[in-house]
Amino acid sequence: MSKVKKHSDKSAPKGQIRIISGQYRGRKLPVLMADGLRPTTDRVKETVFNWLMPYIQDTNCLDCFAGSGGLGFEAMSRGASYVTLVELNKPAAQQLKDNKALLQADSIQVVQQNALDFLKNNQQNYSLVFIDPPFRKGLAQQTAELLSEKGLTDDALIYVEMEADHNEQTMPSHWQLLKEKVAGQVIYRLYQNSVV
């Protein structure tokens, strides 16, 4: 019986993400190919981090739907001082912990929890937030609403990725749209929290 289990573990589908730049440049990290997990493509990631380059140093970063951790690990590699990865899927969260250990990245925290529940109980303010939730569940707007109540520094940057054909989810009125781009089925935007 243990042989069967061992075989199924080995055959569990895995992919990988690549860290594009910074301290861990070129490192490849294994990721689970879990249902609904869509690692941000290198092309999109490169654009996003070009947008963020002037601001990322020493940020306190939150990745709300971490999945593969591609955005959070990239932020850490490029100079974020602390990164919190929130992921509901237990095996995916375990893979994030394994990759944290692989990189020996003590400034990364992995939280296995529903992102909305995490935000409801959050006591920290983040200066950089990634919102890249599973599609077609309205989670981007729900997450933004919770963050706008608490959890952001006054000038925080917020990256939001959602499906291009379902982008009527509205963001808080005090979030200023800085950048926007469409890549295939995905629309991605960079906002700044502008609390007067």
Coordinates of C-alpha atoms in Angstrom, one line a residue:
M1 CA 0.0 0.0 0.0
S2 CA 2.8 2.4 0.8
K3 CA 4.3 1.7 -2.7
V4 CA 1.1 3.0 -4.3
K5 CA 1.1 6.1 -2.2
K6 CA 4.8 6.8 -2.9
H7 CA 4.1 6.4 -6.6
S8 CA 1.2 8.8 -6.5
D9 CA 3.2 11.4 -4.6
K10 CA 5.9 11.3 -7.3
S11 CA 3.4 11.6 -10.1
A12 CA 1.7 14.6 -8.5
P13 CA 2.0 17.3 -11.2
K14 CA 4.5 20.0 -10.5
G15 CA 5.6 23.0 -12.5
Q16 CA 8.0 25.8 -11.7
I17 CA 8.4 29.5 -11.5
R18 CA 11.5 31.5 -12.1
I19 CA 12.6 34.6 -10.2
I20 CA 13.4 37.2 -12.8
S21 CA 15.7 39.6 -11.0
G22 CA 17.3 40.7 -7.7
Q23 CA 18.9 38.6 -4.9
Y24 CA 17.5 35.3 -6.1
R25 CA 17.7 36.0 -9.8
G26 CA 17.4 33.0 -12.0
R27 CA 16.3 30.6 -9.2
K28 CA 13.6 28.2 -10.2
L29 CA 11.1 27.1 -7.6
P30 CA 8.8 24.1 -7.8
V31 CA 5.0 24.8 -7.7
L32 CA 2.0 22.5 -7.4
M33 CA -0.3 22.5 -10.4
A34 CA -3.3 22.8 -8.2
D35 CA -6.8 23.4 -9.5
G36 CA -7.4 27.1 -10.2
L37 CA -3.7 28.0 -9.6
R38 CA -2.5 30.4 -12.3
P39 CA 1.1 31.6 -11.8
T40 CA 1.5 35.1 -13.2
T41 CA 3.4 34.7 -16.5
D42 CA 7.0 36.0 -16.7
R43 CA 5.9 38.6 -19.3
V44 CA 3.3 40.1 -17.0
K45 CA 5.5 39.8 -13.9
E46 CA 8.3 41.6 -15.7
T47 CA 6.0 44.5 -16.6
V48 CA 4.6 44.7 -13.1
F49 CA 8.0 44.8 -11.4
N50 CA 9.2 47.4 -13.9
W51 CA 6.2 49.5 -12.7
L52 CA 7.2 48.8 -9.1
M53 CA 11.0 49.2 -9.4
P54 CA 11.2 52.7 -7.9
Y55 CA 9.0 51.8 -4.9
I56 CA 9.7 48.2 -3.9
Q57 CA 12.8 48.7 -1.6
D58 CA 11.9 48.1 2.1
T59 CA 8.2 47.6 1.5
N60 CA 6.1 45.5 3.8
C61 CA 4.4 43.3 1.2
L62 CA 1.2 41.2 1.3
D63 CA 0.3 38.6 -1.4
C64 CA -3.4 37.9 -0.7
F65 CA -3.8 34.8 -2.9
A66 CA -0.2 33.7 -3.1
G67 CA -0.7 30.5 -5.1
S68 CA 2.7 29.8 -6.5
G69 CA 4.2 32.7 -4.6
G70 CA 5.7 34.1 -7.8
L71 CA 4.8 37.7 -7.0
G72 CA 5.8 37.6 -3.3
F73 CA 9.1 35.8 -3.9
E74 CA 9.9 38.2 -6.7
A75 CA 9.2 41.2 -4.4
M76 CA 11.5 39.7 -1.7
S77 CA 14.2 39.1 -4.3
R78 CA 14.0 42.8 -5.4
G79 CA 14.3 44.3 -1.9
A80 CA 11.0 44.1 0.0
S81 CA 11.8 44.0 3.7
Y82 CA 9.0 41.6 4.7
V83 CA 6.6 39.5 2.7
T84 CA 3.4 37.7 3.9
L85 CA 2.1 35.0 1.6
V86 CA -1.6 34.0 2.3
E87 CA -2.8 30.8 0.6
L88 CA -5.9 28.8 1.4
N89 CA -4.9 25.6 -0.5
K90 CA -3.0 23.4 2.1
P91 CA -0.6 21.6 -0.3
A92 CA 0.2 24.9 -2.1
A93 CA 0.8 26.6 1.2
Q94 CA 3.2 23.8 2.2
Q95 CA 5.0 24.2 -1.1
L96 CA 5.4 27.9 -0.3
K97 CA 6.9 27.0 3.1
D98 CA 9.3 24.5 1.3
N99 CA 10.4 27.2 -1.2
K100 CA 10.9 29.7 1.7
A101 CA 13.2 27.2 3.3
L102 CA 14.9 26.6 -0.1
L103 CA 15.7 30.3 -0.4
Q104 CA 16.5 30.6 3.3
A105 CA 14.2 33.6 3.3
D106 CA 13.5 34.4 6.9
S107 CA 11.6 37.6 6.0
I108 CA 8.8 35.6 4.4
Q109 CA 5.8 34.5 6.4
V110 CA 3.4 31.9 5.0
V111 CA -0.2 31.9 6.3
Q112 CA -2.5 29.0 5.3
Q113 CA -5.8 30.7 5.5
N114 CA -8.7 32.2 3.5
A115 CA -7.5 35.7 2.4
L116 CA -10.7 37.4 3.4
D117 CA -10.6 36.0 6.9
F118 CA -7.0 37.0 7.2
L119 CA -7.8 40.6 6.3
K120 CA -10.7 40.8 8.7
N121 CA -8.4 40.0 11.6
N122 CA -5.3 41.8 10.2
Q123 CA -3.5 44.2 12.5
Q124 CA -0.7 45.3 10.1
N125 CA -0.4 48.0 7.5
Y126 CA 1.2 47.0 4.2
S127 CA 2.9 49.3 1.7
L128 CA 2.6 46.9 -1.2
V129 CA -0.2 44.4 -1.8
F130 CA -0.8 41.9 -4.6
I131 CA -4.4 40.8 -5.3
D132 CA -4.5 38.0 -7.8
P133 CA -7.5 35.8 -6.8
P134 CA -9.1 32.9 -8.5
F135 CA -11.3 34.1 -11.4
R136 CA -15.0 34.6 -11.5
K137 CA -15.7 34.8 -7.8
G138 CA -15.7 38.5 -7.3
L139 CA -12.8 38.2 -4.8
A140 CA -10.8 41.2 -6.1
Q141 CA -13.5 43.6 -5.1
Q142 CA -14.2 41.9 -1.7
T143 CA -10.5 42.0 -0.9
A144 CA -10.1 45.6 -2.0
E145 CA -13.0 46.6 0.3
L146 CA -11.5 44.9 3.3
L147 CA -8.1 46.5 2.6
S148 CA -9.5 49.9 2.2
E149 CA -11.0 49.7 5.8
K150 CA -7.6 48.7 7.3
G151 CA -4.3 47.2 6.3
L152 CA -2.7 49.8 4.0
T153 CA -0.3 52.6 4.5
D154 CA -1.5 56.0 3.3
D155 CA 0.5 55.7 0.0
A156 CA 0.4 51.9 -0.4
L157 CA 0.6 50.4 -3.9
I158 CA -1.9 47.8 -4.8
Y159 CA -1.5 45.4 -7.8
V160 CA -4.8 43.8 -9.0
E161 CA -5.1 41.1 -11.6
M162 CA -8.4 39.9 -12.9
E163 CA -10.1 38.4 -16.0
A164 CA -10.4 40.9 -18.8
D165 CA -13.9 39.9 -19.7
H166 CA -15.2 40.2 -16.1
N167 CA -13.5 43.4 -14.9
E168 CA -16.5 45.3 -13.7
Q169 CA -15.4 44.8 -10.1
T170 CA -14.9 48.2 -8.7
M171 CA -12.0 49.3 -6.5
P172 CA -12.3 51.9 -3.7
S173 CA -12.7 55.5 -4.9
H174 CA -9.6 56.7 -3.1
W175 CA -7.4 54.2 -5.0
Q176 CA -5.8 56.1 -7.8
L177 CA -5.2 54.0 -11.0
L178 CA -1.5 54.5 -12.0
K179 CA -1.1 51.8 -14.7
E180 CA -3.2 49.3 -16.6
K181 CA -2.5 46.7 -19.2
V182 CA -4.3 43.7 -20.9
A183 CA -2.5 40.5 -21.7
G184 CA -4.7 37.9 -23.4
Q185 CA -7.5 37.0 -21.0
V186 CA -6.0 39.0 -18.1
I187 CA -6.3 42.7 -17.2
Y188 CA -3.8 43.9 -14.6
R189 CA -3.7 47.3 -12.8
L190 CA -1.5 49.2 -10.4
Y191 CA -3.3 51.5 -7.9
Q192 CA -2.0 53.8 -5.2
N193 CA -3.9 54.3 -1.9
S194 CA -4.5 58.1 -1.8
V195 CA -5.8 58.9 1.6
V196 CA -6.3 62.6 2.0

